[in-house]
Amino acid sequence: MTLDEKDHAAVAAFCAENAIGLVVIGPEAPLVDGLADSLRAADIAVFGPSKAAAQLEGSKNFTKALCDRANIPTAGYVHCTSLEQAKEALATFSPPFVLKADGLAAGKGVVIAESEEHAHEALEDMFGGAFGSAGAEVVIEEFMEGEEASFFALTDGETVIPFGTAQDHKRVGEGDSGPNTGGMGAYSPARVLTEELVAETLERIVFPTVRQMRKDGTPYVGVLYAGLMLTDEGVKLVEYNCRFGDPECQVLMMRLQSDLAEYMLACASGSLAALPEPTFAEDTAMTVVMAAKGYPGTPEKGGAIVLDDTEGEGTKVFHAGTKLDGETLVANGGRVLNVTATGADTRAAQAAAYAAVEKVDFPSGFYRKDIGWREIAREG
């Protein structure tokens, strides 16, 4: 049976008929669409924020305004509702210009323009519909210098528990070159987020966010994924996601030793304070995204994939954009596979992940060959 996530009544009816005790909403679109609200109205426990709270990911301007109210460190910005306003606002910034479609754009709605000419072209694309309705409004931000990392926390709207760190690789090409994607690979933990920086992140960013959301009457329930920039002025918020993220989720789950369902149910029931912090393995986990040629533009679908002997001890292949064409596994999306492995450190995890990648027969696919390069350089 296939359920349409947009048909809230049908999803709620299915849950009631099958005595579903907990619904975990993974993608951002149904959260922003209010599926969690509809299920809670039917007395079904849900792990995931309400429609109002999911604006933390659904609207860049919503999050920036919340940062203003809660005094959360983030980049300076201007919210623009027209092309003319956006072009005028550029004069208040210096290149490179950070341009963000306000709404959901599948991780691709961010352009870093090196020149005013490039910025004008990108703005014309955004307001011209390149990202659909997501680009009807645009946020222009100051460019922040530093290294990016990701911090995760679970919350029931009041209690907050840390849930690990990771570092994603957004650009499509080696050395972080080319256009942004939904993520070409990640590793966890991100040791660049030291204990001191994690404490700073909680005190200055995550705790104030949860408090402000509760104060505003839109308590946040679920996983809070903070994209961070480690600047000379301290940790600053880049953006929030209201989900575990892809490819970050894969590396977090490879390391998690606690019972995830127990924590999700505690978030949904408001009892998170009764649980200890979850336990993670000391090992590093790394995932390498194998994408279809053409991504992040128009991906080449239908390419055959053979996965014989790819998985083994500490190695797992997560399917992201595949389907069966008869008996043949084929690509059916942009990011197709997440080849994931663990190791004693980042270098070992990288070696294991790429050894597994080499076993994948996917002629119409490609991947970055330098996932984890910053951390490996630090390890020496």
Tab-separated table of C-alpha atoms in Angstrom:
chain	number	residue	atom	x	y	z
A	1	MET	CA	0.000	0.000	0.000
A	2	THR	CA	1.237	3.471	-0.885
A	3	LEU	CA	0.155	6.486	1.151
A	4	ASP	CA	0.141	10.040	-0.165
A	5	GLU	CA	1.847	12.114	2.525
A	6	LYS	CA	-0.136	15.135	1.346
A	7	ASP	CA	-3.411	13.356	2.175
A	8	HIS	CA	-3.288	13.932	5.917
A	9	ALA	CA	-6.648	12.295	6.570
A	10	ALA	CA	-5.569	9.105	4.801
A	11	VAL	CA	-2.295	8.953	6.750
A	12	ALA	CA	-4.130	9.490	10.053
A	13	ALA	CA	-6.713	6.832	9.158
A	14	PHE	CA	-3.991	4.320	8.284
A	15	CYS	CA	-2.251	4.967	11.605
A	16	ALA	CA	-5.501	4.497	13.542
A	17	GLU	CA	-6.455	1.323	11.673
A	18	ASN	CA	-3.017	-0.209	12.246
A	19	ALA	CA	-2.526	0.947	15.860
A	20	ILE	CA	0.593	2.951	14.985
A	21	GLY	CA	2.147	4.142	18.247
A	22	LEU	CA	4.623	6.660	16.848
A	23	VAL	CA	5.014	8.407	13.510
A	24	VAL	CA	8.456	9.712	12.538
A	25	ILE	CA	8.283	12.336	9.788
A	26	GLY	CA	11.652	12.363	8.058
A	27	PRO	CA	11.503	14.805	5.108
A	28	GLU	CA	11.064	18.539	5.542
A	29	ALA	CA	8.233	19.049	3.032
A	30	PRO	CA	5.487	17.176	4.977
A	31	LEU	CA	6.612	18.898	8.190
A	32	VAL	CA	6.293	22.329	6.591
A	33	ASP	CA	2.950	21.143	5.165
A	34	GLY	CA	1.645	20.477	8.697
A	35	LEU	CA	1.376	16.679	8.687
A	36	ALA	CA	2.533	16.553	12.322
A	37	ASP	CA	-0.346	18.843	13.349
A	38	SER	CA	-2.911	16.668	11.572
A	39	LEU	CA	-1.632	13.498	13.240
A	40	ARG	CA	-1.497	15.073	16.693
A	41	ALA	CA	-5.072	16.274	16.199
A	42	ALA	CA	-5.952	12.590	15.702
A	43	ASP	CA	-4.167	11.687	18.999
A	44	ILE	CA	-1.240	10.024	17.217
A	45	ALA	CA	2.230	10.523	18.709
A	46	VAL	CA	4.608	12.285	16.312
A	47	PHE	CA	8.355	12.891	16.248
A	48	GLY	CA	8.702	16.128	14.312
A	49	PRO	CA	7.804	19.803	14.652
A	50	SER	CA	4.471	21.451	13.951
A	51	LYS	CA	3.876	23.431	10.777
A	52	ALA	CA	4.573	26.659	12.657
A	53	ALA	CA	7.784	25.351	14.229
A	54	ALA	CA	8.993	23.781	10.955
A	55	GLN	CA	9.331	27.307	9.587
A	56	LEU	CA	12.804	27.131	11.118
A	57	GLU	CA	13.697	25.267	7.927
A	58	GLY	CA	10.799	26.341	5.735
A	59	SER	CA	11.644	30.051	5.825
A	60	LYS	CA	15.106	31.594	6.036
A	61	ASN	CA	13.545	34.909	7.065
A	62	PHE	CA	11.598	33.253	9.899
A	63	THR	CA	14.833	31.906	11.350
A	64	LYS	CA	16.681	35.191	10.929
A	65	ALA	CA	13.884	37.064	12.692
A	66	LEU	CA	13.962	34.538	15.531
A	67	CYS	CA	17.731	35.053	15.832
A	68	ASP	CA	17.086	38.778	16.147
A	69	ARG	CA	14.525	38.255	18.927
A	70	ALA	CA	16.641	35.738	20.852
A	71	ASN	CA	20.013	37.445	20.267
A	72	ILE	CA	21.418	34.378	18.518
A	73	PRO	CA	24.688	35.005	16.612
A	74	THR	CA	24.237	34.722	12.844
A	75	ALA	CA	25.186	36.552	9.660
A	76	GLY	CA	23.793	40.026	8.988
A	77	TYR	CA	20.977	39.907	6.429
A	78	VAL	CA	18.285	41.662	4.430
A	79	HIS	CA	14.953	40.032	3.585
A	80	CYS	CA	13.799	40.908	0.050
A	81	THR	CA	10.381	40.395	-1.512
A	82	SER	CA	11.131	41.707	-5.015
A	83	LEU	CA	13.967	41.627	-7.529
A	84	GLU	CA	14.316	45.396	-7.452
A	85	GLN	CA	14.587	45.460	-3.660
A	86	ALA	CA	17.157	42.656	-3.727
A	87	LYS	CA	19.351	44.406	-6.285
A	88	GLU	CA	19.265	47.596	-4.238
A	89	ALA	CA	20.105	45.668	-1.056
A	90	LEU	CA	23.262	44.257	-2.640
A	91	ALA	CA	24.842	47.689	-2.274
A	92	THR	CA	24.893	47.216	1.510
A	93	PHE	CA	27.024	44.046	1.230
A	94	SER	CA	30.499	43.245	-0.046
A	95	PRO	CA	31.333	40.293	-2.296
A	96	PRO	CA	31.112	37.378	-2.113
A	97	PHE	CA	27.324	37.682	-1.798
A	98	VAL	CA	25.303	34.943	-0.088
A	99	LEU	CA	21.873	34.629	-1.704
A	100	LYS	CA	19.256	32.256	-0.297
A	101	ALA	CA	15.828	31.359	-1.600
A	102	ASP	CA	13.581	31.877	1.423
A	103	GLY	CA	11.628	28.615	1.095
A	104	LEU	CA	12.405	24.927	0.648
A	105	ALA	CA	14.644	24.223	-2.355
A	106	ALA	CA	15.898	20.671	-1.671
A	107	GLY	CA	19.233	21.955	-0.380
A	108	LYS	CA	20.015	23.800	-3.625
A	109	GLY	CA	18.563	27.257	-2.973
A	110	VAL	CA	21.835	28.899	-1.923
A	111	VAL	CA	24.132	30.779	-4.292
A	112	ILE	CA	27.465	32.320	-3.307
A	113	ALA	CA	28.115	34.988	-5.928
A	114	GLU	CA	31.674	36.246	-6.322
A	115	SER	CA	30.677	39.405	-8.195
A	116	GLU	CA	27.781	41.844	-8.384
A	117	GLU	CA	27.104	40.689	-11.949
A	118	HIS	CA	26.878	37.066	-10.837
A	119	ALA	CA	24.652	38.113	-7.931
A	120	HIS	CA	22.265	39.946	-10.274
A	121	GLU	CA	22.034	36.883	-12.506
A	122	ALA	CA	21.353	34.622	-9.527
A	123	LEU	CA	18.685	36.946	-8.171
A	124	GLU	CA	16.996	37.100	-11.562
A	125	ASP	CA	16.977	33.286	-11.613
A	126	MET	CA	15.540	33.070	-8.103
A	127	PHE	CA	12.771	35.585	-8.612
A	128	GLY	CA	12.244	34.178	-12.105
A	129	GLY	CA	11.235	30.790	-10.720
A	130	ALA	CA	14.452	28.742	-10.844
A	131	PHE	CA	13.583	27.363	-7.395
A	132	GLY	CA	9.819	27.485	-7.815
A	133	SER	CA	7.865	29.231	-5.075
A	134	ALA	CA	10.895	28.906	-2.745
A	135	GLY	CA	12.486	31.875	-4.532
A	136	ALA	CA	9.484	34.189	-4.321
A	137	GLU	CA	11.328	35.832	-1.431
A	138	VAL	CA	15.104	35.968	-0.931
A	139	VAL	CA	17.442	36.527	1.987
A	140	ILE	CA	20.795	38.198	1.262
A	141	GLU	CA	23.426	37.521	3.922
A	142	GLU	CA	26.899	38.718	4.718
A	143	PHE	CA	29.546	36.145	3.848
A	144	MET	CA	30.943	34.435	6.945
A	145	GLU	CA	34.566	33.285	6.985
A	146	GLY	CA	35.277	30.010	8.719
A	147	GLU	CA	34.698	26.278	8.683
A	148	GLU	CA	31.208	24.774	8.658
A	149	ALA	CA	30.045	21.964	10.914
A	150	SER	CA	26.723	20.486	11.976
A	151	PHE	CA	25.356	20.034	15.488
A	152	PHE	CA	22.302	17.951	16.362
A	153	ALA	CA	19.998	18.031	19.360
A	154	LEU	CA	16.766	16.320	20.351
A	155	THR	CA	14.045	18.255	22.146
A	156	ASP	CA	10.516	17.748	23.414
A	157	GLY	CA	9.958	21.492	23.411
A	158	GLU	CA	11.553	22.062	26.787
A	159	THR	CA	14.352	19.580	27.497
A	160	VAL	CA	17.285	19.538	25.057
A	161	ILE	CA	19.722	16.626	24.652
A	162	PRO	CA	22.808	16.803	22.372
A	163	PHE	CA	22.764	14.240	19.567
A	164	GLY	CA	26.163	14.338	17.922
A	165	THR	CA	28.114	16.283	15.328
A	166	ALA	CA	29.010	15.901	11.660
A	167	GLN	CA	30.580	17.767	8.775
A	168	ASP	CA	28.878	17.814	5.382
A	169	HIS	CA	30.411	18.607	1.979
A	170	LYS	CA	27.904	20.727	0.070
A	171	ARG	CA	29.797	21.626	-3.107
A	172	VAL	CA	29.646	19.174	-5.975
A	173	GLY	CA	33.374	19.132	-6.740
A	174	GLU	CA	36.655	18.318	-5.026
A	175	GLY	CA	38.137	21.006	-2.837
A	176	ASP	CA	34.629	22.348	-2.220
A	177	SER	CA	34.260	23.700	-5.756
A	178	GLY	CA	31.237	24.065	-8.003
A	179	PRO	CA	27.565	24.612	-7.164
A	180	ASN	CA	25.890	23.677	-3.895
A	181	THR	CA	24.126	20.334	-3.611
A	182	GLY	CA	22.079	18.549	-0.990
A	183	GLY	CA	25.381	17.081	0.234
A	184	MET	CA	28.072	14.952	-1.417
A	185	GLY	CA	29.299	13.211	1.717
A	186	ALA	CA	29.805	13.605	5.449
A	187	TYR	CA	31.633	12.240	8.456
A	188	SER	CA	30.921	12.067	12.187
A	189	PRO	CA	32.024	13.112	14.704
A	190	ALA	CA	33.206	16.541	13.578
A	191	ARG	CA	36.063	16.918	16.047
A	192	VAL	CA	36.532	20.524	14.980
A	193	LEU	CA	33.480	21.088	17.219
A	194	THR	CA	35.390	20.743	20.473
A	195	GLU	CA	33.684	20.334	23.853
A	196	GLU	CA	34.059	24.066	24.377
A	197	LEU	CA	32.468	24.896	21.024
A	198	VAL	CA	29.630	22.431	21.657
A	199	ALA	CA	28.953	24.135	24.994
A	200	GLU	CA	28.988	27.527	23.252
A	201	THR	CA	26.595	26.226	20.588
A	202	LEU	CA	24.147	24.996	23.206
A	203	GLU	CA	24.273	28.128	25.340
A	204	ARG	CA	24.237	30.766	22.592
A	205	ILE	CA	22.253	29.069	19.809
A	206	VAL	CA	20.274	25.907	20.605
A	207	PHE	CA	18.943	26.650	24.108
A	208	PRO	CA	17.857	30.199	23.152
A	209	THR	CA	16.109	28.827	20.061
A	210	VAL	CA	14.084	26.286	22.021
A	211	ARG	CA	13.223	28.870	24.679
A	212	GLN	CA	12.156	31.438	22.097
A	213	MET	CA	10.037	28.935	20.174
A	214	ARG	CA	8.252	27.977	23.387
A	215	LYS	CA	7.811	31.657	24.323
A	216	ASP	CA	6.344	32.376	20.878
A	217	GLY	CA	3.737	29.642	21.346
A	218	THR	CA	5.328	27.361	18.744
A	219	PRO	CA	7.231	24.786	20.842
A	220	TYR	CA	9.680	22.749	18.809
A	221	VAL	CA	9.514	18.933	19.058
A	222	GLY	CA	11.928	16.654	17.217
A	223	VAL	CA	15.495	16.885	16.005
A	224	LEU	CA	17.062	20.307	15.676
A	225	TYR	CA	19.922	20.356	13.160
A	226	ALA	CA	22.047	23.472	13.466
A	227	GLY	CA	24.338	24.298	10.563
A	228	LEU	CA	27.187	26.277	12.099
A	229	MET	CA	30.026	28.521	10.972
A	230	LEU	CA	33.108	28.542	13.185
A	231	THR	CA	34.277	32.143	12.865
A	232	ASP	CA	36.941	34.228	14.575
A	233	GLU	CA	34.070	35.840	16.500
A	234	GLY	CA	32.765	32.510	17.783
A	235	VAL	CA	30.165	30.024	16.600
A	236	LYS	CA	27.405	31.480	14.398
A	237	LEU	CA	24.238	29.910	13.057
A	238	VAL	CA	24.128	29.403	9.299
A	239	GLU	CA	20.716	27.717	9.139
A	240	TYR	CA	18.429	25.209	10.808
A	241	ASN	CA	17.039	21.972	9.449
A	242	CYS	CA	14.076	20.296	11.140
A	243	ARG	CA	15.283	16.768	10.288
A	244	PHE	CA	18.375	14.592	10.677
A	245	GLY	CA	19.642	15.581	7.243
A	246	ASP	CA	21.128	13.636	4.376
A	247	PRO	CA	24.002	12.600	4.318
A	248	GLU	CA	24.454	13.466	8.014
A	249	CYS	CA	21.801	11.016	9.216
A	250	GLN	CA	23.684	8.064	7.764
A	251	VAL	CA	26.884	8.733	9.695
A	252	LEU	CA	25.036	9.507	12.925
A	253	MET	CA	23.083	6.249	12.739
A	254	MET	CA	26.224	4.214	12.030
A	255	ARG	CA	27.657	5.453	15.347
A	256	LEU	CA	24.520	5.506	17.515
A	257	GLN	CA	24.461	2.807	20.217
A	258	SER	CA	21.338	3.899	22.112
A	259	ASP	CA	17.772	2.988	21.152
A	260	LEU	CA	16.699	5.768	18.789
A	261	ALA	CA	12.999	4.893	19.083
A	262	GLU	CA	13.109	5.406	22.841
A	263	TYR	CA	14.382	8.962	22.375
A	264	MET	CA	11.923	9.760	19.613
A	265	LEU	CA	8.992	8.563	21.714
A	266	ALA	CA	10.254	10.594	24.675
A	267	CYS	CA	10.326	13.715	22.488
A	268	ALA	CA	6.791	13.021	21.279
A	269	SER	CA	5.474	12.429	24.797
A	270	GLY	CA	7.293	15.299	26.521
A	271	SER	CA	9.378	12.988	28.717
A	272	LEU	CA	12.878	13.555	27.349
A	273	ALA	CA	14.154	14.760	30.737
A	274	ALA	CA	13.860	11.186	32.044
A	275	LEU	CA	16.510	9.892	29.639
A	276	PRO	CA	20.320	10.185	29.781
A	277	GLU	CA	22.318	11.535	26.857
A	278	PRO	CA	22.488	8.940	24.064
A	279	THR	CA	25.642	6.886	23.554
A	280	PHE	CA	27.710	6.964	20.359
A	281	ALA	CA	30.634	4.771	19.305
A	282	GLU	CA	34.056	6.407	19.429
A	283	ASP	CA	34.716	5.309	15.842
A	284	THR	CA	34.387	7.723	12.929
A	285	ALA	CA	31.711	7.085	10.325
A	286	MET	CA	31.968	8.420	6.772
A	287	THR	CA	29.515	8.386	3.891
A	288	VAL	CA	30.290	9.074	0.241
A	289	VAL	CA	27.412	10.095	-2.017
A	290	MET	CA	27.313	8.506	-5.444
A	291	ALA	CA	25.275	10.819	-7.670
A	292	ALA	CA	23.936	10.518	-11.190
A	293	LYS	CA	25.790	12.449	-13.883
A	294	GLY	CA	24.222	15.859	-14.378
A	295	TYR	CA	23.517	16.430	-10.679
A	296	PRO	CA	22.873	18.996	-9.164
A	297	GLY	CA	21.295	19.996	-12.479
A	298	THR	CA	19.228	17.452	-14.402
A	299	PRO	CA	20.419	13.980	-13.332
A	300	GLU	CA	20.773	11.116	-15.756
A	301	LYS	CA	18.195	8.553	-14.640
A	302	GLY	CA	18.005	4.887	-15.534
A	303	GLY	CA	21.679	3.977	-15.203
A	304	ALA	CA	22.201	0.387	-14.073
A	305	ILE	CA	23.800	-0.292	-10.664
A	306	VAL	CA	25.394	-3.504	-9.404
A	307	LEU	CA	26.152	-3.784	-5.676
A	308	ASP	CA	27.667	-7.268	-5.366
A	309	ASP	CA	29.797	-7.709	-2.205
A	310	THR	CA	29.663	-3.986	-1.388
A	311	GLU	CA	28.455	-4.310	2.194
A	312	GLY	CA	30.492	-5.923	4.963
A	313	GLU	CA	31.586	-5.457	8.556
A	314	GLY	CA	31.173	-1.749	9.358
A	315	THR	CA	30.040	-0.924	5.811
A	316	LYS	CA	26.527	-0.156	4.609
A	317	VAL	CA	24.977	1.222	1.420
A	318	PHE	CA	21.966	3.486	1.930
A	319	HIS	CA	19.672	3.900	-1.071
A	320	ALA	CA	18.609	7.473	-1.785
A	321	GLY	CA	17.529	7.594	-5.444
A	322	THR	CA	17.169	4.056	-6.771
A	323	LYS	CA	14.408	1.835	-8.071
A	324	LEU	CA	14.030	-1.630	-9.578
A	325	ASP	CA	13.487	-1.819	-13.316
A	326	GLY	CA	12.412	-5.425	-13.509
A	327	GLU	CA	15.318	-7.207	-11.826
A	328	THR	CA	17.808	-4.402	-12.454
A	329	LEU	CA	18.641	-1.743	-9.875
A	330	VAL	CA	18.760	1.666	-11.583
A	331	ALA	CA	19.344	5.303	-10.690
A	332	ASN	CA	16.158	7.290	-10.141
A	333	GLY	CA	17.322	10.598	-8.751
A	334	GLY	CA	20.215	13.004	-8.296
A	335	ARG	CA	21.908	11.602	-5.220
A	336	VAL	CA	21.591	7.868	-5.712
A	337	LEU	CA	23.612	5.968	-3.070
A	338	ASN	CA	25.282	6.740	0.257
A	339	VAL	CA	28.208	4.348	0.677
A	340	THR	CA	29.017	4.419	4.389
A	341	ALA	CA	31.741	2.889	6.538
A	342	THR	CA	33.313	3.190	9.970
A	343	GLY	CA	36.916	3.270	11.128
A	344	ALA	CA	39.067	4.027	14.160
A	345	ASP	CA	39.686	7.559	12.851
A	346	THR	CA	38.731	9.678	9.849
A	347	ARG	CA	41.506	8.337	7.658
A	348	ALA	CA	40.506	4.732	8.364
A	349	ALA	CA	36.823	5.466	7.800
A	350	GLN	CA	37.665	7.215	4.529
A	351	ALA	CA	39.739	4.261	3.334
A	352	ALA	CA	36.929	1.832	4.145
A	353	ALA	CA	34.264	3.994	2.513
A	354	TYR	CA	36.184	4.444	-0.734
A	355	ALA	CA	37.115	0.761	-0.821
A	356	ALA	CA	33.376	0.052	-0.777
A	357	VAL	CA	32.714	2.709	-3.425
A	358	GLU	CA	35.200	0.990	-5.730
A	359	LYS	CA	33.097	-2.169	-5.533
A	360	VAL	CA	29.978	-0.377	-6.819
A	361	ASP	CA	29.394	-0.788	-10.552
A	362	PHE	CA	27.595	2.451	-11.519
A	363	PRO	CA	28.963	3.720	-14.868
A	364	SER	CA	26.596	6.697	-15.068
A	365	GLY	CA	27.432	7.872	-11.563
A	366	PHE	CA	30.127	10.045	-10.013
A	367	TYR	CA	31.363	11.003	-6.552
A	368	ARG	CA	33.776	13.283	-4.756
A	369	LYS	CA	37.091	11.688	-3.907
A	370	ASP	CA	38.019	13.946	-0.979
A	371	ILE	CA	35.284	13.571	1.629
A	372	GLY	CA	36.770	14.266	5.058
A	373	TRP	CA	39.779	16.129	3.705
A	374	ARG	CA	39.804	18.845	6.362
A	375	GLU	CA	39.764	16.426	9.283
A	376	ILE	CA	42.369	14.158	7.701
A	377	ALA	CA	44.647	17.179	7.262
A	378	ARG	CA	44.221	17.901	10.982
A	379	GLU	CA	44.930	14.285	11.913
A	380	GLY	CA	48.235	14.521	10.009
